[in-house]
Coordinates of C-alpha atoms in Angstrom, one line a residue:
M6 CA 29.3 -7.8 -5.8
L7 CA 26.9 -5.3 -4.3
R8 CA 28.1 -2.7 -1.8
Q9 CA 27.2 -2.9 1.8
S10 CA 24.3 -0.6 1.2
P11 CA 22.7 -0.9 -2.3
R12 CA 21.9 2.3 -4.1
V13 CA 18.2 2.8 -4.1
L14 CA 16.0 4.8 -6.5
S15 CA 12.4 5.5 -5.5
V16 CA 10.1 6.2 -8.5
I17 CA 6.7 7.9 -8.8
P18 CA 5.2 6.2 -11.9
P19 CA 2.5 7.8 -14.1
M20 CA 0.0 9.0 -13.2
T21 CA -0.5 10.8 -9.9
Q22 CA -0.7 14.5 -9.3
L23 CA 1.0 17.1 -11.5
N24 CA 0.9 20.0 -8.9
T25 CA 3.0 18.4 -6.2
P26 CA 5.0 15.2 -5.7
Y27 CA 3.1 12.2 -4.3
P28 CA 4.7 11.8 -0.9
S29 CA 5.6 8.1 -0.8
T30 CA 9.1 8.5 -2.3
A31 CA 9.8 11.5 -0.1
Y32 CA 9.0 9.5 3.0
L33 CA 11.0 6.5 1.9
T34 CA 14.0 8.5 0.7
G35 CA 14.1 10.5 3.9
F36 CA 13.9 7.3 6.0
L37 CA 16.6 5.4 4.0
R38 CA 19.0 8.3 4.2
S39 CA 18.5 8.5 7.9
R40 CA 19.8 5.0 8.0
G41 CA 22.9 5.8 6.0
I42 CA 21.6 4.3 2.7
D43 CA 22.3 6.0 -0.6
A44 CA 18.7 6.8 -1.7
Q45 CA 17.5 9.0 -4.6
Q46 CA 14.1 9.7 -6.1
V47 CA 12.5 10.6 -9.4
D48 CA 9.0 11.6 -10.5
L49 CA 8.4 10.0 -13.9
A50 CA 4.7 11.0 -13.8
L51 CA 5.6 14.7 -14.1
A52 CA 8.5 14.0 -16.4
L53 CA 6.3 12.1 -18.8
V54 CA 3.7 14.9 -19.2
L55 CA 6.4 17.6 -19.6
E56 CA 8.2 15.4 -22.2
L57 CA 5.0 14.7 -24.1
F58 CA 4.4 18.4 -24.4
T59 CA 7.9 19.5 -25.5
P60 CA 8.2 20.7 -29.2
A61 CA 9.5 17.3 -30.1
G62 CA 6.7 15.5 -28.3
L63 CA 4.0 17.7 -29.9
A64 CA 5.6 17.1 -33.3
Q65 CA 5.3 13.3 -32.7
L66 CA 1.7 13.7 -31.6
H67 CA 1.0 15.7 -34.7
E68 CA 2.4 12.9 -36.8
A69 CA 0.1 10.4 -35.0
V70 CA -2.9 12.6 -35.7
L71 CA -2.1 13.0 -39.3
A72 CA -1.6 9.2 -39.7
L73 CA -5.2 8.7 -38.6
P74 CA -7.6 7.9 -41.5
E75 CA -10.0 10.8 -42.1
G76 CA -12.9 8.7 -40.9
E77 CA -11.3 8.0 -37.6
R78 CA -10.5 11.6 -36.6
T79 CA -12.5 12.9 -33.7
P80 CA -13.4 16.6 -33.2
Q81 CA -10.4 16.9 -30.9
T82 CA -7.9 15.4 -33.2
A83 CA -9.3 17.5 -36.1
W84 CA -9.0 20.6 -33.9
F85 CA -5.4 19.7 -33.1
A86 CA -4.4 19.2 -36.8
A87 CA -6.0 22.5 -37.8
E88 CA -4.6 24.6 -35.0
F89 CA -1.2 22.8 -34.6
P90 CA 1.1 25.8 -35.3
A91 CA -0.7 27.9 -32.7
I92 CA -0.9 25.0 -30.3
A93 CA 2.9 24.3 -30.6
A94 CA 3.6 28.0 -30.0
A95 CA 1.4 28.4 -27.0
T96 CA 2.2 25.1 -25.1
P97 CA 5.6 25.9 -23.8
R98 CA 4.4 29.3 -22.6
V99 CA 1.3 27.7 -20.9
L100 CA 3.6 25.3 -19.1
G101 CA 5.8 28.1 -17.9
F102 CA 2.8 30.0 -16.7
L103 CA 1.4 27.0 -14.8
Q104 CA 4.9 26.5 -13.2
G105 CA 4.8 30.0 -11.9
R106 CA 7.6 31.3 -14.2
D107 CA 5.6 33.7 -16.3
P108 CA 2.7 35.1 -14.3
T109 CA 2.1 38.1 -16.6
L110 CA 1.0 35.7 -19.3
A111 CA -2.3 35.6 -17.4
H112 CA -3.4 38.9 -19.2
R113 CA -3.0 37.3 -22.6
I114 CA -4.6 34.1 -21.6
N115 CA -7.7 35.9 -20.3
T116 CA -8.3 37.7 -23.6
R117 CA -9.5 34.3 -24.9
A118 CA -7.6 35.1 -28.1
F119 CA -4.2 33.6 -27.1
L120 CA -5.0 29.9 -26.6
P121 CA -6.5 27.7 -29.3
E122 CA -9.7 26.5 -27.8
G123 CA -10.8 22.9 -28.2
A124 CA -13.9 21.0 -26.9
R125 CA -13.0 21.5 -23.2
F126 CA -13.7 25.2 -23.5
A127 CA -17.4 24.4 -24.3
S128 CA -17.9 23.9 -20.6
L129 CA -17.6 27.6 -20.1
D130 CA -20.9 28.1 -22.0
A131 CA -22.7 26.7 -19.0
Y132 CA -21.5 29.7 -16.9
V133 CA -22.8 32.5 -19.2
D134 CA -25.5 34.5 -17.4
E135 CA -28.7 35.7 -18.9
D136 CA -27.3 39.1 -19.6
G137 CA -24.4 37.6 -21.6
G138 CA -21.9 38.7 -18.9
D139 CA -18.5 37.3 -18.1
P140 CA -18.8 33.5 -18.0
L141 CA -16.3 33.1 -15.2
A142 CA -17.2 36.1 -13.0
W143 CA -19.4 33.9 -10.8
A144 CA -16.5 31.7 -10.0
F145 CA -13.5 34.1 -9.7
G146 CA -14.9 37.6 -9.2
A147 CA -13.5 40.8 -10.7
L148 CA -10.0 40.4 -9.3
G149 CA -9.3 36.7 -10.0
L150 CA -6.8 37.3 -12.8
Q151 CA -4.4 34.5 -12.1
D152 CA -7.2 32.1 -11.2
R153 CA -9.1 32.7 -14.4
A154 CA -5.9 32.2 -16.4
R155 CA -5.0 29.0 -14.6
H156 CA -8.4 27.6 -15.3
L157 CA -8.3 28.5 -19.0
A158 CA -4.7 27.1 -19.2
T159 CA -5.8 23.9 -17.5
L160 CA -8.7 23.5 -20.1
F161 CA -6.0 23.9 -22.8
L162 CA -3.9 21.1 -21.3
N163 CA -7.0 18.9 -20.9
D164 CA -7.7 19.4 -24.6
L165 CA -4.2 18.1 -25.4
A166 CA -4.7 15.1 -23.1
D167 CA -7.9 14.4 -25.1
V168 CA -5.9 14.4 -28.3
L169 CA -3.4 12.0 -26.8
R170 CA -6.3 9.7 -25.8
D171 CA -8.0 9.9 -29.2
A172 CA -4.8 9.5 -31.4
V173 CA -2.4 7.5 -29.3
D174 CA -3.8 5.7 -26.2
E175 CA -7.4 5.6 -25.2
R176 CA -6.4 4.8 -21.6
F177 CA -4.5 8.1 -21.1
E178 CA -5.5 10.6 -18.5
F179 CA -3.5 13.2 -16.4
V180 CA -4.4 11.7 -13.0
R181 CA -4.8 8.1 -13.9
Y182 CA -3.4 6.0 -16.7
A183 CA -4.9 2.7 -17.8
E184 CA -6.8 2.5 -14.5
S185 CA -9.2 -0.2 -15.7
L186 CA -6.4 -2.7 -16.3
A187 CA -5.6 -2.8 -12.5
A188 CA -8.7 -1.7 -10.5
A189 CA -10.3 -4.7 -8.8
Q190 CA -8.9 -7.0 -11.6
A191 CA -9.1 -10.5 -10.4
H192 CA -7.0 -11.7 -13.3
F193 CA -3.6 -10.4 -14.6
D194 CA -4.5 -11.1 -18.2
P195 CA -5.6 -7.5 -19.2
L196 CA -2.3 -6.1 -17.9
A197 CA -0.3 -8.9 -19.4
T198 CA -1.9 -8.3 -22.8
A199 CA -1.3 -4.6 -22.6
L200 CA 2.3 -5.0 -21.5
A201 CA 3.0 -7.4 -24.4
A202 CA 1.6 -5.0 -27.0
P203 CA 3.9 -3.0 -29.1
P204 CA 4.8 0.3 -27.3
N205 CA 2.9 3.4 -28.4
F206 CA 4.2 7.0 -28.3
V207 CA 3.5 7.3 -24.6
D208 CA 5.2 4.0 -23.8
R209 CA 8.2 4.9 -25.9
T210 CA 8.5 8.3 -24.1
L211 CA 8.3 6.6 -20.7
H212 CA 10.9 4.1 -21.9
T213 CA 13.4 6.9 -22.8
L214 CA 12.8 8.6 -19.4
T215 CA 13.3 5.4 -17.5
L216 CA 16.7 4.8 -19.3
A217 CA 17.7 8.3 -18.5
A218 CA 16.9 7.8 -14.8
L219 CA 18.9 4.6 -14.7
E220 CA 21.9 6.3 -16.4
Q221 CA 21.7 9.3 -14.0
H222 CA 21.3 7.4 -10.7
Q223 CA 22.9 4.0 -11.4
P224 CA 20.6 2.2 -8.9
E225 CA 20.9 -1.3 -7.7
V226 CA 17.4 -1.3 -6.3
V227 CA 14.4 0.5 -7.8
L228 CA 11.3 1.0 -5.6
L229 CA 8.1 1.5 -7.7
S230 CA 5.4 3.1 -5.5
V231 CA 1.9 2.6 -6.9
P232 CA -0.7 4.4 -4.8
F233 CA -3.6 4.0 -7.2
P234 CA -4.8 1.6 -9.9
G235 CA -4.0 4.3 -12.4
S236 CA -0.3 4.0 -11.9
V237 CA 0.1 0.2 -12.1
Y238 CA 0.4 -0.2 -15.8
A239 CA 3.1 2.5 -16.1
A240 CA 5.0 1.1 -13.1
L241 CA 5.2 -2.3 -14.8
R242 CA 6.2 -0.7 -18.1
I243 CA 9.0 1.0 -16.2
A244 CA 10.0 -2.3 -14.7
Q245 CA 9.9 -3.9 -18.1
T246 CA 12.3 -1.4 -19.4
I247 CA 14.7 -1.8 -16.4
K248 CA 14.7 -5.6 -16.8
A249 CA 15.5 -5.4 -20.5
A250 CA 18.3 -2.8 -20.0
R251 CA 19.7 -3.8 -16.6
P252 CA 18.4 -7.2 -15.5
E253 CA 20.6 -7.2 -12.4
V254 CA 18.7 -4.2 -10.9
V255 CA 16.2 -5.4 -8.3
C256 CA 12.7 -4.0 -8.8
V257 CA 10.3 -3.8 -5.8
L258 CA 6.6 -3.0 -6.1
G259 CA 4.7 -1.4 -3.1
G260 CA 2.3 1.4 -2.2
G261 CA -1.3 2.0 -1.4
Y262 CA -2.7 -0.1 -4.3
V263 CA -0.6 -3.1 -3.4
N264 CA -1.6 -2.7 0.3
T265 CA -5.3 -2.8 -0.5
E266 CA -5.7 -4.9 -3.7
L267 CA -2.7 -7.4 -3.8
R268 CA -2.8 -8.8 -0.3
E269 CA -3.7 -12.3 -1.7
L270 CA -1.3 -12.1 -4.7
A271 CA -0.9 -15.5 -6.3
E272 CA -0.1 -14.5 -9.9
P273 CA 3.5 -15.5 -10.8
R274 CA 3.5 -13.5 -14.0
V275 CA 3.8 -10.3 -11.9
F276 CA 7.3 -11.4 -11.2
D277 CA 8.3 -11.3 -14.8
F278 CA 8.5 -7.5 -14.2
V279 CA 9.3 -7.1 -10.5
D280 CA 11.4 -9.2 -8.1
Y281 CA 9.5 -8.4 -4.9
V282 CA 6.2 -7.0 -3.7
T283 CA 5.9 -5.6 -0.2
L284 CA 2.9 -4.8 1.9
D285 CA 2.0 -2.0 4.3
A286 CA 4.4 0.5 5.9
G287 CA 7.5 0.1 3.8
E288 CA 10.3 0.9 6.3
R289 CA 10.7 -2.4 8.0
P290 CA 10.2 -4.6 4.8
L291 CA 12.7 -2.5 2.9
L292 CA 15.4 -2.7 5.6
A293 CA 15.0 -6.5 5.6
L294 CA 15.0 -6.7 1.8
L295 CA 18.1 -4.5 1.5
E296 CA 19.9 -6.7 4.0
H297 CA 18.9 -9.8 2.0
I298 CA 20.2 -8.2 -1.2
A299 CA 23.5 -7.4 0.6
G300 CA 23.8 -11.0 1.6
K301 CA 23.1 -10.4 5.3
R302 CA 19.6 -12.0 5.6
S303 CA 18.0 -15.1 4.1
K304 CA 14.7 -15.0 2.2
T305 CA 13.1 -16.8 5.1
R306 CA 13.6 -13.6 7.2
L307 CA 11.9 -11.2 4.8
V308 CA 9.1 -9.1 6.2
R309 CA 5.7 -8.8 4.5
T310 CA 7.1 -9.7 1.1
F311 CA 5.9 -11.7 -1.9
W312 CA 8.5 -13.3 -4.2
R313 CA 8.5 -16.1 -6.8
D314 CA 10.0 -19.5 -6.4
S315 CA 9.9 -21.3 -9.8
D316 CA 6.2 -20.9 -10.8
A317 CA 4.9 -20.4 -7.3
V318 CA 4.3 -17.1 -5.4
K319 CA 5.7 -17.2 -1.9
Y320 CA 4.8 -14.8 1.0
T321 CA 7.3 -14.4 3.8
N322 CA 6.6 -12.4 6.9
F323 CA 9.3 -12.8 9.5
V324 CA 7.8 -11.0 12.5
E325 CA 9.7 -7.9 13.5
P326 CA 8.4 -4.7 15.0
D327 CA 7.6 -1.8 12.7
I328 CA 9.7 1.3 12.8
P329 CA 8.2 3.6 15.5
F330 CA 6.6 6.7 13.8
D331 CA 8.9 9.0 15.8
D332 CA 11.9 7.3 14.1
V333 CA 10.8 7.2 10.5
G334 CA 12.8 10.4 9.8
T335 CA 11.8 13.5 7.9
P336 CA 10.5 13.3 4.4
T337 CA 12.8 14.9 1.8
W338 CA 12.0 16.3 -1.6
D339 CA 15.7 16.5 -2.6
G340 CA 16.1 15.5 -6.2
L341 CA 12.6 16.3 -7.3
P342 CA 12.1 19.3 -9.6
L343 CA 9.9 21.4 -7.3
D344 CA 9.9 24.4 -9.7
R345 CA 8.5 22.3 -12.6
Y346 CA 5.2 21.1 -11.1
L347 CA 2.0 22.5 -12.7
S348 CA -0.4 24.5 -10.6
L349 CA -3.6 23.4 -12.3
L350 CA -7.1 24.7 -11.7
D351 CA -9.5 22.1 -13.0
M352 CA -12.3 21.8 -10.5
L353 CA -13.9 24.9 -9.2
N354 CA -14.9 23.2 -6.0
P355 CA -13.0 25.3 -3.4
M356 CA -11.6 22.2 -1.5
N357 CA -10.9 20.1 -4.6
R358 CA -8.9 22.8 -6.1
L359 CA -6.5 22.6 -3.1
W360 CA -5.5 19.1 -4.4
S361 CA -4.4 20.4 -7.8
D362 CA -3.6 24.1 -7.4
G363 CA -0.3 24.9 -5.8
R364 CA 2.5 22.7 -4.3
W365 CA 2.0 21.3 -0.8
N366 CA 4.5 19.7 1.5
K367 CA 2.7 16.5 2.4
L368 CA 3.2 15.2 6.0
T369 CA 1.5 12.8 8.3
V370 CA 0.5 13.7 11.9
A371 CA 0.0 10.1 12.9
H372 CA 0.2 6.7 11.4
G373 CA -3.2 5.0 11.1
C374 CA -6.6 6.1 12.4
Y375 CA -7.3 6.7 16.1
W376 CA -11.0 5.9 15.6
K377 CA -10.8 2.9 13.2
K378 CA -14.4 1.8 13.5
C379 CA -16.2 3.1 10.4
S380 CA -17.9 0.2 8.6
F381 CA -17.1 1.5 5.1
C382 CA -13.4 1.8 5.8
D383 CA -10.5 -0.7 5.4
V384 CA -10.2 -0.8 9.2
S385 CA -8.6 -4.3 9.1
L386 CA -5.5 -3.0 7.2
D387 CA -2.3 -1.7 8.7
Y388 CA -2.6 1.8 7.3
I389 CA -5.8 2.3 9.3
S390 CA -5.6 -0.2 12.2
R391 CA -2.1 0.5 13.6
Y392 CA -2.4 3.9 15.2
E393 CA 0.8 5.6 16.3
A394 CA 1.4 9.3 16.8
A395 CA 4.6 11.4 16.9
S396 CA 5.1 14.1 19.5
A397 CA 4.4 17.7 18.6
E398 CA 8.1 18.5 19.1
V399 CA 9.1 15.9 16.5
L400 CA 6.4 17.1 14.1
V401 CA 7.5 20.7 14.2
D402 CA 11.1 19.7 13.9
R403 CA 10.1 17.9 10.6
I404 CA 8.1 20.9 9.5
E405 CA 11.0 23.3 10.1
A406 CA 13.4 21.0 8.2
I407 CA 11.0 20.7 5.3
V408 CA 10.5 24.5 5.1
K409 CA 14.2 25.0 5.1
E410 CA 14.7 22.4 2.3
T411 CA 11.8 23.5 0.0
G412 CA 11.4 27.2 0.9
Q413 CA 7.6 26.6 0.9
T414 CA 5.4 26.8 3.9
G415 CA 2.2 25.1 2.7
F416 CA 1.4 21.7 4.3
H417 CA -1.2 19.1 3.5
F418 CA -1.6 16.6 6.5
V419 CA -2.5 13.4 4.7
D420 CA -3.9 11.5 7.7
E421 CA -7.1 9.4 7.3
A422 CA -8.4 11.4 10.2
A423 CA -6.0 13.7 12.1
P424 CA -6.4 13.2 15.9
P425 CA -7.7 16.4 17.7
K426 CA -5.3 15.9 20.7
A427 CA -2.3 15.7 18.3
L428 CA -3.5 18.7 16.3
K429 CA -4.0 20.8 19.5
A430 CA -0.4 20.0 20.6
L431 CA 0.9 20.7 17.2
A432 CA -0.9 24.0 17.0
E433 CA 0.5 25.1 20.4
E434 CA 4.0 24.1 19.4
L435 CA 3.8 25.9 16.1
I436 CA 2.6 29.1 17.9
R437 CA 5.2 28.7 20.7
R438 CA 8.1 28.5 18.2
G439 CA 6.7 31.2 16.0
V440 CA 6.6 28.8 13.0
A441 CA 4.3 30.4 10.4
I442 CA 2.8 27.8 8.0
S443 CA -0.5 27.2 6.1
W444 CA -2.0 23.8 6.5
W445 CA -5.0 21.7 5.8
G446 CA -6.1 18.1 6.3
N447 CA -8.9 15.6 7.1
I448 CA -10.6 15.1 10.5
R449 CA -13.6 13.5 12.1
F450 CA -16.3 16.0 12.9
E451 CA -16.2 15.0 16.6
K452 CA -17.2 17.1 19.6
T453 CA -13.6 17.5 20.8
F454 CA -13.3 20.2 18.1
T455 CA -14.8 23.0 20.3
P456 CA -15.0 26.6 19.1
E457 CA -11.9 27.3 21.2
L458 CA -9.9 24.5 19.6
C459 CA -11.0 25.4 16.1
Q460 CA -9.8 29.0 16.7
L461 CA -6.5 27.7 18.0
L462 CA -6.0 25.6 14.9
A463 CA -6.8 28.6 12.7
D464 CA -4.3 30.7 14.6
S465 CA -1.7 28.1 14.0
G466 CA -2.2 28.2 10.2
C467 CA -5.2 25.9 9.5
I468 CA -6.8 27.2 6.3
A469 CA -9.1 24.3 5.4
I470 CA -10.4 21.0 6.8
S471 CA -12.4 18.2 5.3
G472 CA -14.4 15.5 7.1
G473 CA -16.9 12.8 6.5
L474 CA -20.6 13.6 7.0
E475 CA -21.1 10.6 4.8
V476 CA -24.8 9.5 4.7
A477 CA -26.2 12.6 6.6
S478 CA -28.6 10.3 8.5
D479 CA -28.4 9.6 12.2
R480 CA -29.7 6.1 11.6
L481 CA -27.1 5.3 9.0
L482 CA -24.3 7.1 10.8
K483 CA -25.0 4.8 13.8
L484 CA -25.1 1.7 11.5
M485 CA -21.7 2.7 10.0
K486 CA -20.2 3.4 13.4
K487 CA -19.2 6.8 12.4
G488 CA -19.4 8.1 16.0
V489 CA -21.0 11.4 15.1
S490 CA -24.5 12.9 14.8
I491 CA -25.9 15.4 12.4
E492 CA -26.3 18.0 15.3
Q493 CA -22.7 17.4 16.3
V494 CA -21.4 17.9 12.7
A495 CA -23.4 21.1 12.4
R496 CA -21.8 22.5 15.5
V497 CA -18.2 21.5 14.6
T498 CA -18.4 22.7 11.1
K499 CA -19.8 26.0 12.2
A500 CA -17.1 26.4 14.7
F501 CA -14.4 25.9 12.0
A502 CA -16.3 28.2 9.6
D503 CA -16.6 30.9 12.2
A504 CA -12.8 30.7 12.8
G505 CA -12.3 31.4 9.1
V506 CA -11.5 27.9 8.0
L507 CA -12.8 26.5 4.7
V508 CA -15.0 23.4 5.5
H509 CA -15.5 20.5 3.1
A510 CA -17.9 17.6 3.7
Y511 CA -17.3 14.2 2.2
L512 CA -20.8 12.7 1.4
M513 CA -21.9 9.2 0.5
Y514 CA -25.0 7.6 -1.0
G515 CA -25.9 4.0 -1.7
F516 CA -24.9 2.7 1.7
P517 CA -26.6 -0.6 2.7
T518 CA -30.3 -0.2 3.6
Q519 CA -30.3 3.5 2.6
T520 CA -33.8 4.3 1.4
T521 CA -35.1 7.0 -0.9
Q522 CA -36.3 8.9 2.2
D523 CA -32.9 8.7 3.8
T524 CA -31.4 10.1 0.6
V525 CA -33.8 13.0 0.3
D526 CA -33.3 13.9 4.0
A527 CA -29.5 13.8 3.5
L528 CA -29.7 16.5 0.8
E529 CA -32.0 18.5 3.1
Y530 CA -29.4 18.3 5.9
V531 CA -26.7 19.4 3.5
R532 CA -28.9 22.3 2.2
Q533 CA -29.3 23.5 5.8
L534 CA -25.6 23.3 6.5
F535 CA -24.9 25.5 3.5
E536 CA -27.8 27.8 4.4
N537 CA -26.4 28.3 8.0
G538 CA -22.8 28.9 6.8
C539 CA -21.5 25.6 8.3
I540 CA -19.8 24.2 5.1
H541 CA -18.4 25.7 2.0
S542 CA -18.1 22.7 -0.3
G543 CA -18.8 19.0 -0.5
F544 CA -18.8 16.0 -2.7
F545 CA -21.2 13.0 -3.0
H546 CA -19.7 9.7 -4.0
R547 CA -21.3 6.3 -4.4
F548 CA -20.6 3.8 -1.7
A549 CA -18.3 0.9 -2.7
C550 CA -17.9 -2.2 -0.6
T551 CA -14.4 -3.5 -0.1
V552 CA -13.3 -6.9 1.1
H553 CA -11.3 -5.4 4.0
S554 CA -14.1 -3.2 5.4
P555 CA -16.6 -4.3 8.1
V556 CA -19.4 -4.4 5.5
G557 CA -17.2 -6.7 3.3
L558 CA -16.2 -8.9 6.3
N559 CA -19.6 -9.1 7.9
P560 CA -22.3 -8.3 5.2
A561 CA -25.2 -9.9 7.1
E562 CA -24.8 -7.2 9.9
Y563 CA -25.6 -4.6 7.2
G564 CA -28.5 -6.4 5.5
V565 CA -26.7 -7.2 2.3
T566 CA -25.3 -10.2 0.4
L567 CA -22.0 -10.2 -1.3
Q568 CA -21.6 -11.3 -4.9
P569 CA -19.0 -14.1 -5.3
L570 CA -15.6 -13.0 -6.5
P571 CA -14.0 -15.1 -9.3
A572 CA -12.8 -18.4 -7.7
D573 CA -9.7 -18.5 -9.9
G574 CA -8.6 -14.9 -9.3
R575 CA -4.9 -14.6 -8.5
F576 CA -4.4 -10.9 -8.9
A577 CA -6.2 -7.9 -7.4
K578 CA -9.0 -8.2 -4.8
N579 CA -10.7 -5.2 -3.3
D580 CA -14.1 -4.0 -4.5
V581 CA -16.9 -6.5 -4.1
A582 CA -20.4 -6.2 -5.5
F583 CA -23.3 -6.7 -3.2
I584 CA -27.1 -7.2 -3.3
D585 CA -29.1 -4.8 -1.1
P586 CA -32.8 -5.8 -0.9
T587 CA -33.8 -2.1 -0.2
P588 CA -35.6 -0.9 -3.3
T589 CA -33.7 2.4 -3.9
D590 CA -32.8 4.0 -7.3
H591 CA -29.4 5.1 -6.3
D592 CA -28.4 6.1 -9.9
G593 CA -31.4 8.4 -10.3
L594 CA -31.0 9.9 -6.8
G595 CA -27.3 10.4 -7.3
Q596 CA -27.9 12.8 -10.1
G597 CA -30.1 14.9 -7.9
L598 CA -27.7 14.9 -5.0
K599 CA -24.8 16.1 -7.1
K600 CA -26.9 18.7 -8.9
G601 CA -28.2 20.1 -5.7
L602 CA -24.8 20.2 -4.0
Y603 CA -23.2 21.9 -7.0
N604 CA -25.8 24.7 -6.9
F605 CA -25.6 25.1 -3.1
M606 CA -21.9 25.6 -3.3
H607 CA -22.6 28.6 -5.6
G608 CA -25.4 30.0 -3.5
I609 CA -28.1 28.9 -5.9
G610 CA -31.4 27.4 -4.8
V611 CA -30.4 27.1 -1.2
D612 CA -34.0 28.0 -0.1
S613 CA -35.7 25.8 -2.7
D614 CA -37.8 22.7 -2.2
I615 CA -35.3 19.8 -2.0
R616 CA -37.4 17.6 -4.3
S617 CA -36.8 20.0 -7.2
W618 CA -33.2 18.7 -7.7
F619 CA -34.1 15.1 -8.3
P620 CA -34.9 13.8 -11.8
V621 CA -37.1 11.1 -10.3
R622 CA -40.2 11.5 -8.1
V623 CA -39.2 11.6 -4.4
P624 CA -41.0 12.1 -1.1
K625 CA -41.0 15.2 0.9
T626 CA -38.2 15.6 3.4
T627 CA -38.9 14.6 7.0
V628 CA -36.2 16.9 8.3
P629 CA -37.5 19.9 10.3
R630 CA -36.9 23.1 8.3
R631 CA -34.9 24.7 11.1
F632 CA -33.1 21.6 12.3
V633 CA -29.5 22.9 11.8
E634 CA -30.4 26.4 13.1
R635 CA -31.7 24.9 16.4
A636 CA -28.6 22.7 16.7
L637 CA -26.3 25.7 16.3
A638 CA -28.2 27.5 19.1
T639 CA -26.6 25.2 21.6
I640 CA -23.0 26.0 20.6
G641 CA -21.0 26.9 23.7

């Protein structure tokens, strides 16, 4: 007989981030505890990596490498076999350094004689200048002792990950694991086959860690939060272990991946591993489910929940209001080993490094998006469409509680687009109370962000912001209903930069009807933004159409035709291919966009002809040479 409130264990499955906990379990644990429910949490993603790199784990990896036939050894596995004694000796010290426990090791790491160097270190050759100078001086300067060492230590761990992939599991990566088995997979067969295969070294390690978590916490309900496709396989491996060891434990699957890709789930085999799958904000579905498990609610009154009835998948959505954002409680990191996360420095892009370097308390200013119009975004889904903000007083109460619990004052606001009105109120409340934090997050580059507001946000602790410039074309920005113009973006980004805030632009190419001329002009706009000190970093990604976005829902409005999805698909459904009649070589242009942007970030070629970056012949830009400069002249 279950107790009145079943014990709940929320699990972060491999793989997510290694520098800070993914926030979903902290949110759910804090909420459940606020309702008097015995709730704990565990990060098996971090635990897996640390266990793989223990002396025992490295010894098993060494055995796997030695078992490879000579003809099947890759350069990485050969390096590992040859350098194993030095690798085994260095690894625990590298982990301690990246966990902040041994900062003076930076001096030895920077000699380039302490770490055995595999293929990943070859990337440093690209940074050597013509005079044969320091290959990392351009990135870190003369005083970046810790940064240099973290970058070198990260390359060392990436070498070890390559060995794992070559010798044990070709699907292994630090931030995603077996992603191809779950991403936009219409059929469950690839996952089913992988889960039925004999467990490898990584699987066995995860199996042991799962059993240890069961023994420690004795849960009656396990929540598996899968934010990305690269955490689905491991989540189901964890559930497989639980069902074999403790079949009475109820396993529940939820998270961002489920909310976007499994909304039409009809595959009964999923329920060989988990008992329930819930959609969207988890608070209300979990309360209903826990009441059902405790015998207080029938299955007909579950909320946004899939379950199996014989061989059929059922979906029950008894309509009840969601928990108000003011009432979801304060996230808690209690139970997570905050001193064991790894402060990696992989990408040298100044904004991207914030994602992997240092531990951030992740918090949401508001649920959903206040704009919710962009045609490339999943605006039809709850995490975007249902906008609800908390008061500044409640937010700062949460911030103070989190700082008291963790002892750390860095915050990443994980909103899709933090609303300017809420940020202004938050900044004023932080300043009024004298709460000193550092924070960063994502916004829309809208005109509400005046120079005065940008300075206020900086005064409250804002160190960086990112926002979508996307296609950098006024015609396409209007088509995608972005609600901003190039001139406006220039003014807002410059206002933030002038306030001392790092500015990152998200950029997109391959949007429906985007021409070669549009693409060339986009890079020219970006060049001018760098030239005028508006942005410090950026990233170009290829547009992908999803079934939940306005483009996916109404493709004719955007001049494209969707490719049909498999008619018999019963599993994931998200990305959808499309036919764009516009004759544009997006693959070739993408190379030029990324090359140009990379160089602009390092102050190289900012005054060059934009056409020089493209590997294919492109037309001259139509953007006036001083477009951004003239736009900035109107600030204030």
